[in-house]
Short mmCIF file of C-alpha atoms and ligand atoms in Angstrom, two decimals:
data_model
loop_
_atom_site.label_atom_id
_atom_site.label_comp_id
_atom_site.label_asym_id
_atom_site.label_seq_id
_atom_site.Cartn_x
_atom_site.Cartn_y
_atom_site.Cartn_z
CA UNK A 269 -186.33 43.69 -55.22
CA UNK A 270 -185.75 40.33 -53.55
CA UNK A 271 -185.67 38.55 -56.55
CA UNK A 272 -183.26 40.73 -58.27
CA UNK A 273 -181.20 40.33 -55.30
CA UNK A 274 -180.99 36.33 -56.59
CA UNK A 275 -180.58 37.09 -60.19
CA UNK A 276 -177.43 39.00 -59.39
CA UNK A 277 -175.28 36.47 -57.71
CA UNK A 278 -177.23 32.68 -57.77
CA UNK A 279 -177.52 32.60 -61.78
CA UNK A 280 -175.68 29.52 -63.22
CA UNK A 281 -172.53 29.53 -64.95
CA UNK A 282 -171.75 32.94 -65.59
CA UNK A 283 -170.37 33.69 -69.13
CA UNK A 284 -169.75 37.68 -69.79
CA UNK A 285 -166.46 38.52 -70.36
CA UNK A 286 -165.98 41.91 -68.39
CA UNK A 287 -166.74 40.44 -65.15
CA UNK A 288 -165.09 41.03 -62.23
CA UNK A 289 -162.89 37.83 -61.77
CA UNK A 290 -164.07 37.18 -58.64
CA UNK A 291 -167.48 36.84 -59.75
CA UNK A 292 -166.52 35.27 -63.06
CA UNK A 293 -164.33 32.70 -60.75
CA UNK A 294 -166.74 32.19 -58.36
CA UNK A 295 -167.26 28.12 -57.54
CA UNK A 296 -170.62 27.05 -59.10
CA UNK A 297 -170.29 23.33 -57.10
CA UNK A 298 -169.24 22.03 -53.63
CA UNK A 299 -166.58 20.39 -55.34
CA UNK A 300 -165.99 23.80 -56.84
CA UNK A 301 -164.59 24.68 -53.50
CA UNK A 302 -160.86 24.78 -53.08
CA UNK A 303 -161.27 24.80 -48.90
CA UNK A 304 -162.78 23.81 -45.94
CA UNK A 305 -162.98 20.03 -47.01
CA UNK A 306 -164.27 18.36 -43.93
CA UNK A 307 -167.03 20.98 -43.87
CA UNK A 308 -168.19 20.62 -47.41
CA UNK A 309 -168.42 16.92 -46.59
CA UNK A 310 -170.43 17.15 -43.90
CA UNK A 311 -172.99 19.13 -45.79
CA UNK A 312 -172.95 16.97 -48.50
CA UNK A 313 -174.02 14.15 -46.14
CA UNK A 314 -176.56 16.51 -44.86
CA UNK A 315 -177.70 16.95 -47.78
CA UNK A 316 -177.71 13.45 -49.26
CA UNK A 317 -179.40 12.14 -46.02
CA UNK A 318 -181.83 14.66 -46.30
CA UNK A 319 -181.58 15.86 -43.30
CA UNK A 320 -179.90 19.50 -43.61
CA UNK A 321 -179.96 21.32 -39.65
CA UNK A 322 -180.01 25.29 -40.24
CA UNK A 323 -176.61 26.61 -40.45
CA UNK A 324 -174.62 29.23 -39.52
CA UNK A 325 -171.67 30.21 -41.56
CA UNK A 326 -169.14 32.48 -39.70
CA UNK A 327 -165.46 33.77 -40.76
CA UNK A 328 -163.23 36.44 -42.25
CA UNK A 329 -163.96 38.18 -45.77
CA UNK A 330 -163.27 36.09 -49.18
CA UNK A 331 -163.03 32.42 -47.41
CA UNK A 332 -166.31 30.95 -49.64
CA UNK A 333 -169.22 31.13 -47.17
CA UNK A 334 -171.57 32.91 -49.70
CA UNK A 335 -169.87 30.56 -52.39
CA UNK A 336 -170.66 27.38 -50.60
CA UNK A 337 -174.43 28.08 -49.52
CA UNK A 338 -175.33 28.99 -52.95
CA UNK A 339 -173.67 25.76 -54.25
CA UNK A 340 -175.50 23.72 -51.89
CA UNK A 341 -178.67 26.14 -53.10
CA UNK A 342 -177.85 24.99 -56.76
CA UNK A 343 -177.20 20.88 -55.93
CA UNK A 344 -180.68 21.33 -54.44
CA UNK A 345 -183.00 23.06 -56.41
CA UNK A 346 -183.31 22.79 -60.58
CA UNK A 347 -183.17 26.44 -61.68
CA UNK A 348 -186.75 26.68 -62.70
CA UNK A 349 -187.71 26.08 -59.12
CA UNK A 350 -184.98 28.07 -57.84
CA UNK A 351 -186.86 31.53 -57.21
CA UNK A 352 -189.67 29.97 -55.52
CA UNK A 353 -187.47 27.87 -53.32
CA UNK A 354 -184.75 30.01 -52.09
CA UNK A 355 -184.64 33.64 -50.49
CA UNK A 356 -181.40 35.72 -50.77
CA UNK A 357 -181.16 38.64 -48.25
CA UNK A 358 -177.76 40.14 -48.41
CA UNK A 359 -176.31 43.34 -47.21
CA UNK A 360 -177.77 45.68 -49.73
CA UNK A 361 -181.34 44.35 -48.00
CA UNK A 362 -183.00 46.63 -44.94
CA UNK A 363 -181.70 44.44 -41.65
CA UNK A 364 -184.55 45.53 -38.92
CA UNK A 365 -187.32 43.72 -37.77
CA UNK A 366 -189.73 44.79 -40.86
CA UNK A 367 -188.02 42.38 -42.75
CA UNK A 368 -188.46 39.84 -40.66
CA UNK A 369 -192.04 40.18 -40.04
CA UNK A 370 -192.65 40.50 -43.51
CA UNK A 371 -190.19 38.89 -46.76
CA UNK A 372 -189.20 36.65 -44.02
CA UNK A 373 -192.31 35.46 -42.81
CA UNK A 374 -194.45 35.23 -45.94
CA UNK A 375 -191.59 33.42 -47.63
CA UNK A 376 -191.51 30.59 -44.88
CA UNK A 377 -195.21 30.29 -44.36
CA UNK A 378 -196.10 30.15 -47.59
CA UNK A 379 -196.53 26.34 -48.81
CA UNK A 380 -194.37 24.98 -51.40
CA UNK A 381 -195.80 24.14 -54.98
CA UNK A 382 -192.75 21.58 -55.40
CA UNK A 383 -194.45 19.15 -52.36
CA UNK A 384 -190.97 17.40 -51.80
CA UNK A 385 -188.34 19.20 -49.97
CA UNK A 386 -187.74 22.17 -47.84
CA UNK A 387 -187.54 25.86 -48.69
CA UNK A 388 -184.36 27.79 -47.83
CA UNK A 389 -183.75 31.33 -46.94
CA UNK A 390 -180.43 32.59 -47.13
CA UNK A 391 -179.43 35.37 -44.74
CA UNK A 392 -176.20 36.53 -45.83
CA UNK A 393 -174.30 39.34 -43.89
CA UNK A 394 -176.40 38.20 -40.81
CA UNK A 395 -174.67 40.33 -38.47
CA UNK A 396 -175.84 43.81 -39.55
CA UNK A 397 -179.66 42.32 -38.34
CA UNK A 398 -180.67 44.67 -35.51
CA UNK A 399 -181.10 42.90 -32.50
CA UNK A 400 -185.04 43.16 -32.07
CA UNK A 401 -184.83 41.16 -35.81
CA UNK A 402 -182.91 38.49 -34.31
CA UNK A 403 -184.97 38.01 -31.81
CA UNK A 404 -187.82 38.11 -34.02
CA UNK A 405 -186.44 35.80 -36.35
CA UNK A 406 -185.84 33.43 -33.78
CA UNK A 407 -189.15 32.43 -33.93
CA UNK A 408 -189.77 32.10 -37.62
CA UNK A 409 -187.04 29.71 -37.80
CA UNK A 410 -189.13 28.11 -34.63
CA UNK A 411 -192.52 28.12 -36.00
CA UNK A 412 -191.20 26.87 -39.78
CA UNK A 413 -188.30 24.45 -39.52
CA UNK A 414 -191.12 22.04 -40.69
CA UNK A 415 -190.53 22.99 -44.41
CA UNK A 416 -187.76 25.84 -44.17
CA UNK A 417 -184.25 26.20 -43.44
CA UNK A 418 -182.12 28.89 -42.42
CA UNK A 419 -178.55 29.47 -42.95
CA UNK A 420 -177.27 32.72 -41.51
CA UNK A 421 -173.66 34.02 -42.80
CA UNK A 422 -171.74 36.71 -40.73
CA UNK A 423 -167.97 37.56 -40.44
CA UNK A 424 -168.55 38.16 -36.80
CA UNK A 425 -170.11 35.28 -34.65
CA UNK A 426 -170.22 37.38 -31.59
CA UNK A 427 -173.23 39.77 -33.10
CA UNK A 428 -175.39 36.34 -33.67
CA UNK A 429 -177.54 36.27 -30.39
CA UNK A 430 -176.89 33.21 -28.56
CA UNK A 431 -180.65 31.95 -29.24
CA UNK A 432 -179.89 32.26 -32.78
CA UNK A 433 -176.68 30.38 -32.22
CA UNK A 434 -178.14 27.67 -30.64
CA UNK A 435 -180.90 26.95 -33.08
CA UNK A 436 -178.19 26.73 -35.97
CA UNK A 437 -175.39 24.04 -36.58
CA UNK A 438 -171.64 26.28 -37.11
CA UNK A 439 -169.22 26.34 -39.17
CA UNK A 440 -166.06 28.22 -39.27
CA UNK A 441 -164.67 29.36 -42.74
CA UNK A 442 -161.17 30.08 -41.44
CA UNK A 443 -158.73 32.11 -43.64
CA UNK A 444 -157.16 30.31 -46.64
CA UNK A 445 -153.57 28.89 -46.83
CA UNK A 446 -151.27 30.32 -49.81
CA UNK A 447 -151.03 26.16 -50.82
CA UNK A 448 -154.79 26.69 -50.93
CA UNK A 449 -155.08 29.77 -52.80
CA UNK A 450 -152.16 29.15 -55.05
CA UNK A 451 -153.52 26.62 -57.41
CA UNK A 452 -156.79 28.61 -57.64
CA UNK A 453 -154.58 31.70 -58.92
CA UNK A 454 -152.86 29.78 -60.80
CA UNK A 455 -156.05 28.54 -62.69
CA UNK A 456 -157.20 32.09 -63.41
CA UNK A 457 -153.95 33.54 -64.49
CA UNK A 458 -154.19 30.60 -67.07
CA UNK A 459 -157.45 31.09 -68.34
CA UNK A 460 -156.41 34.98 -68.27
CA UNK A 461 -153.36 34.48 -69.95
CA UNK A 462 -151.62 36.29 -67.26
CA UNK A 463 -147.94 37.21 -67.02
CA UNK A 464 -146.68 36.51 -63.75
CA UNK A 465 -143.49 36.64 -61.86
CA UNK A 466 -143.07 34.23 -58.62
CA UNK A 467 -142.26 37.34 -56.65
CA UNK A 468 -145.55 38.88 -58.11
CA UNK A 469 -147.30 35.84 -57.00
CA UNK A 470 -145.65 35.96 -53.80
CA UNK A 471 -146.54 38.96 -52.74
CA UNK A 472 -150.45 38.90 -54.16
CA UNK A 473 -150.45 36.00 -51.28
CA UNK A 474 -149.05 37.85 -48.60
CA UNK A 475 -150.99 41.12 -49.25
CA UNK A 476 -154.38 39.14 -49.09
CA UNK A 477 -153.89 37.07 -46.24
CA UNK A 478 -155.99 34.10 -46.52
CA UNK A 479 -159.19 36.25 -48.30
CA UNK A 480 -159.28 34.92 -52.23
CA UNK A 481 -161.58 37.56 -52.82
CA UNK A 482 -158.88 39.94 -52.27
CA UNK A 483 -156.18 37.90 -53.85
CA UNK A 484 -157.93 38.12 -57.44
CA UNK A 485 -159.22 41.41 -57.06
CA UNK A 486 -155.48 42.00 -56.66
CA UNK A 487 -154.56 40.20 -59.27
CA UNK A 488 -157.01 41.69 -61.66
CA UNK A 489 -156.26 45.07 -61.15
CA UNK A 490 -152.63 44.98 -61.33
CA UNK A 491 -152.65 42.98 -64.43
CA UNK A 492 -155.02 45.40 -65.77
CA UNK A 493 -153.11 48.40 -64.56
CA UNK A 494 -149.59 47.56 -65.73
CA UNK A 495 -150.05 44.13 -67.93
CA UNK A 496 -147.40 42.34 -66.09
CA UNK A 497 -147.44 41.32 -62.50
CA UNK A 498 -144.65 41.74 -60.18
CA UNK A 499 -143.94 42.21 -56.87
CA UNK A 500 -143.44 45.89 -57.77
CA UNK A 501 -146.84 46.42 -59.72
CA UNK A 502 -148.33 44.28 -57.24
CA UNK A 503 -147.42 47.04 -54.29
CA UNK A 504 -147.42 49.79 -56.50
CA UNK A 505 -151.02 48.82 -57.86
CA UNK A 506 -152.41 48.34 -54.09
CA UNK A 507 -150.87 51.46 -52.44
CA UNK A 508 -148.01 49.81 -50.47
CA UNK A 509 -144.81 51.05 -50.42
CA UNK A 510 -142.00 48.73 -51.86
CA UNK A 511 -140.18 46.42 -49.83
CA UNK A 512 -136.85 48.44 -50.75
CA UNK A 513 -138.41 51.65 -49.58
CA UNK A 514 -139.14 50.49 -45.61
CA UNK A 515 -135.14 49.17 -45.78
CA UNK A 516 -134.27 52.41 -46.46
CA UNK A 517 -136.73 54.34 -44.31
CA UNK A 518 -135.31 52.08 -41.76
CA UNK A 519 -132.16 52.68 -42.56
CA UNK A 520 -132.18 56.94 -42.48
CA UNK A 521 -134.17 56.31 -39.26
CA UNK A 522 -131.73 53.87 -37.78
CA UNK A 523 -128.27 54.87 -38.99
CA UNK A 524 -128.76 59.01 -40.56
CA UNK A 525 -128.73 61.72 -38.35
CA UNK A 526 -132.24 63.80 -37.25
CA UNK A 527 -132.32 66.18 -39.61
CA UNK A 528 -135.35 67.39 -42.04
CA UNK A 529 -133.88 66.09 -44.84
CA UNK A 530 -134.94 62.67 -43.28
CA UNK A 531 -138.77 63.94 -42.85
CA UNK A 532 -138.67 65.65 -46.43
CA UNK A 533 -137.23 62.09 -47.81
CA UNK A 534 -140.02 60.13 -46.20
CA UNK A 535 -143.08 62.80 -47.33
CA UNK A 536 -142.67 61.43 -51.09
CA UNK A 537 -144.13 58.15 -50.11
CA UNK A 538 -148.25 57.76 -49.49
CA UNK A 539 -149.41 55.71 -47.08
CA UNK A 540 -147.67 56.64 -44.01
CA UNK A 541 -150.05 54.30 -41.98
CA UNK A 542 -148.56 51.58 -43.83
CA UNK A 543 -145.18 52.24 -43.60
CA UNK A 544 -145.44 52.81 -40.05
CA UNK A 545 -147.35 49.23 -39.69
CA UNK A 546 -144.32 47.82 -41.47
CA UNK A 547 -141.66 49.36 -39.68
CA UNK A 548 -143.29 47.82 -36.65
CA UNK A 549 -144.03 44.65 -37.72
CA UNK A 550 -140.22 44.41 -38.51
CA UNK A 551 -139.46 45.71 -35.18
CA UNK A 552 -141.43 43.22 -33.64
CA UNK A 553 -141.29 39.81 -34.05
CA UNK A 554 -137.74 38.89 -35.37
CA UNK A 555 -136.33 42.14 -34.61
CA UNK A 556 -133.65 42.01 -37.67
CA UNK A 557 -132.48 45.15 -36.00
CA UNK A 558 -130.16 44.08 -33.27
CA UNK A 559 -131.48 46.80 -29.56
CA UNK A 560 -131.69 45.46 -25.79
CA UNK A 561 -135.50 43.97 -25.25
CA UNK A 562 -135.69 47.01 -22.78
CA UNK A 563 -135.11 49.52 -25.78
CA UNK A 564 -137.04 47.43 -28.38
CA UNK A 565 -139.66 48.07 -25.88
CA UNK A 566 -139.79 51.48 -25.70
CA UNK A 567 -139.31 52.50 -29.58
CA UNK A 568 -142.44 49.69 -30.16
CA UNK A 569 -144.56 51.69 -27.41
CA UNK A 570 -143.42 54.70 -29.31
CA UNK A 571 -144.54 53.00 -33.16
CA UNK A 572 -147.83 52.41 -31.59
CA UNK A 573 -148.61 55.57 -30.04
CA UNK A 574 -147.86 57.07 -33.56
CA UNK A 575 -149.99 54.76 -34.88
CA UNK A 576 -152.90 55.28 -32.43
CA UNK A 577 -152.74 58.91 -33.21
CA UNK A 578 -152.67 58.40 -37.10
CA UNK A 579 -155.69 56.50 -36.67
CA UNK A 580 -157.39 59.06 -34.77
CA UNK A 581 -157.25 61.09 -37.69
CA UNK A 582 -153.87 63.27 -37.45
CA UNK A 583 -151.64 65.05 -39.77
CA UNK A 584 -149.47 62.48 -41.65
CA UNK A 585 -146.44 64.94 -41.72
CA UNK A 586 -146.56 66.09 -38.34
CA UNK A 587 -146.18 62.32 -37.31
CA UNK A 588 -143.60 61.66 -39.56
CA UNK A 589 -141.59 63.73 -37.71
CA UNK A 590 -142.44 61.91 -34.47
CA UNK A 591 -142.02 58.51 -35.99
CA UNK A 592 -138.18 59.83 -37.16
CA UNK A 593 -137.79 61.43 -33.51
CA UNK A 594 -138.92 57.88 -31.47
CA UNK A 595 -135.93 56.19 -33.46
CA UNK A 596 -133.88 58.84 -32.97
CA UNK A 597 -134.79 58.87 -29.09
CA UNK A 598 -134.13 55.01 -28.94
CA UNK A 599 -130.77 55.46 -30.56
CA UNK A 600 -129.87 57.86 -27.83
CA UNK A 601 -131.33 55.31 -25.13
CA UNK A 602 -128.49 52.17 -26.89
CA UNK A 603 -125.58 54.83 -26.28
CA UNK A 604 -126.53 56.17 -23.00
CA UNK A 605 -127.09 52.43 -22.04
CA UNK A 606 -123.68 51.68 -23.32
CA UNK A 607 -121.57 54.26 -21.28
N1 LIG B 857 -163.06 28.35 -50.85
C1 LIG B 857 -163.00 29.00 -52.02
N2 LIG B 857 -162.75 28.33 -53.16
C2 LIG B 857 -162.70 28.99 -54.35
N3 LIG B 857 -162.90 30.30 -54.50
C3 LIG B 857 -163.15 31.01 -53.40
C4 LIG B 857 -163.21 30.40 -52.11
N4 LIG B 857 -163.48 31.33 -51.21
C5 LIG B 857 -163.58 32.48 -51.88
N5 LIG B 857 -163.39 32.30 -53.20
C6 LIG B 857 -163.41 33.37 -54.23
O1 LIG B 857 -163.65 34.59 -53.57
C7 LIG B 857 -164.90 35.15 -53.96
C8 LIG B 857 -165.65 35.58 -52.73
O2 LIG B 857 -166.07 34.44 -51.98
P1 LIG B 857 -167.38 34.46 -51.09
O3 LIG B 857 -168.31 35.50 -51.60
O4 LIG B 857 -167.88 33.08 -51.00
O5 LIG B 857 -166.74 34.92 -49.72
P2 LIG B 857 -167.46 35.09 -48.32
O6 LIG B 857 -166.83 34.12 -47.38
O7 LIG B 857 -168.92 35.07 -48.48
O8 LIG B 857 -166.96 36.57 -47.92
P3 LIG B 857 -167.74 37.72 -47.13
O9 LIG B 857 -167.66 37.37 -45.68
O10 LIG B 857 -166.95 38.95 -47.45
O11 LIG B 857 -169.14 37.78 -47.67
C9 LIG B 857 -165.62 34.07 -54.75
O12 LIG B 857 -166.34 34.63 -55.82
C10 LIG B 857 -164.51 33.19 -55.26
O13 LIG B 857 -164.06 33.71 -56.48
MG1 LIG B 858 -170.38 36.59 -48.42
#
């Protein structure tokens, strides 16, 4: 099971042709990596030195963590001696103490048949280990560190027990910047033959903030889905509602009298959670729409409550109705405020 685990995402270059992209695109070399520059060159002088520390690889989703460590996996070992040099646990592997005690263990104390060099077990998704493993592991790494080393991954650095922590040497993988991820899409919508507009590119960015994973999953699907790529395909493909839609969901809330005609208008568009997000988010920071901080206060206290309760798990419709009402409300706060 373990090794089929390795097969699946540490093979070299990867040539089938109905790959997901983000597999297909995934950097086979450090140099590979379009981020993160300063750490990439401080494990290459680990690794040139000879002296690699365990590591610990934290950040959001899609930022190259599980890219870089299998890199540095592939500068180190030739492939033949791949399997017997390198353990890949990832998410689909049990995370409780069994695992530990057992792959874990036999894998480090077993000695190496290449004398030279240092195993390395790769514990992806760290942070879904229960904590009894982590304590447990703690003292594999201990007991081992002659001839293995550990790098734990995990989106979350928090669930990483501080002994852990302190054993390892960090690195953040923060999100990507567009200037980052631009070039990169740019290479794959050239080697798809991809029709593009800027707007469509535009928005791809913005939807995946900083997580490339995301940004050519979203690419791949809406060029798949409607050939070209637009900002309109791009929203339509991932479920959000059009940027022309929240101005005029803004605008019956803001400027149309309550009626149901309003609340019939907005139940043609999915997503209400999004919408709602939106609406707030252009409440909030710029506030294009010109109310008194006091009553900018109130209608965003309103948004969120709505937004609380859709999240709990309530009927779409009947907070439709409530989102319409809170604008309405406000609008009756401006006037009263007024007189
Ligand atoms: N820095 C990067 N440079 C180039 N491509 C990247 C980079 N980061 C991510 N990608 C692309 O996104 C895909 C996912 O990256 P990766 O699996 O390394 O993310 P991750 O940080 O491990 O995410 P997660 O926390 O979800 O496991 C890669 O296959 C690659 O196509
Ligand atoms: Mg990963």
């Amino acid at each position: 099971q373990l090794t089929g685990n390795m097969a699946s995402t540490s093979k070299a270059p990867v040539q089938s042709r109905n790959l997901p992209w983000v597999e297909k695109y995934r950097p086979q070399t450090l140099d590979d990596l379009i981020s993160h520059k300063d750490i990439l060159s401080t494990i290459q002088r680990f690794i040139s030195e000879d002296k690699l520390p365990h590591l610990l690889f934290y950040g959001p989703p899609g930022t190259g963590k599980t890219s870089t460590i299998l890199a540095c996996a592939r500068q180190l070992y030739k492939d033949k001696e791949f399997n017997s040099m390198v353990l890949e646990l990832n998410a689909s592997d049990d995370r409780g103490i069994d695992v530990v005690r057992g792959p874990i263990l036999s894998f480090a104390s077993t000695r190496t048949i290449f004398k030279k060099g240092f195993k390395l077990v790769i514990l992806d998704e760290a942070d879904a280990m229960t904590q009894d493993a982590q304590n447990a592991l703690r003292r594999v790494i201990e007991k081992f560190t002659e001839n293995t080393r550990f790098c734990l991954i995990c989106n979350y650095l928090s669930k990483i027990i501080p002994a852990l922590q302190s054993r390892c040497t960090r690195f953040r993988f923060g999100p990507l910047s567009p200037d980052q991820m631009i070039p990169r899409l740019e290479h794959v919508i050239q080697q798809e033959s991809i029709d593009i507009s800027p707007d469509g590119m535009k928005a791809i960015v913005t939807l995946s903030s900083g997580d490339m994973r995301r940004s050519l999953n979203i690419l791949q699907s809406t060029s798949m889905a409607y050939g070209k790529v637009t900002e309109d395909t791009v929203y339509t493909c991932t479920g959000h509602p059009l940027r022309s839609d929240i101005a005029n969901i803004l605008d019956w809330c803001l400027n149309k009298d309550f009626t149901t005609a309003i609340v019939d208008n907005l139940l043609h568009f999915e997503n209400l959670a999004i919408i709602l997000y939106k609406i707030k988010s252009i409440c909030c920071p710029f506030f294009q729409v010109d109310f008194p901080p006091n009553i900018r206060m109130v209608l965003l206290i309103k948004l969120a409550d709505i937004e609380h309760r859709l999240a709990s798990g309530t009927n779409e419709k009947i907070q439709l109705s409530s989102m319409v009402a809170a604008f309405q409300a406000v609008r009756d706060l401006v006037v009263s405020e007024a007189s």
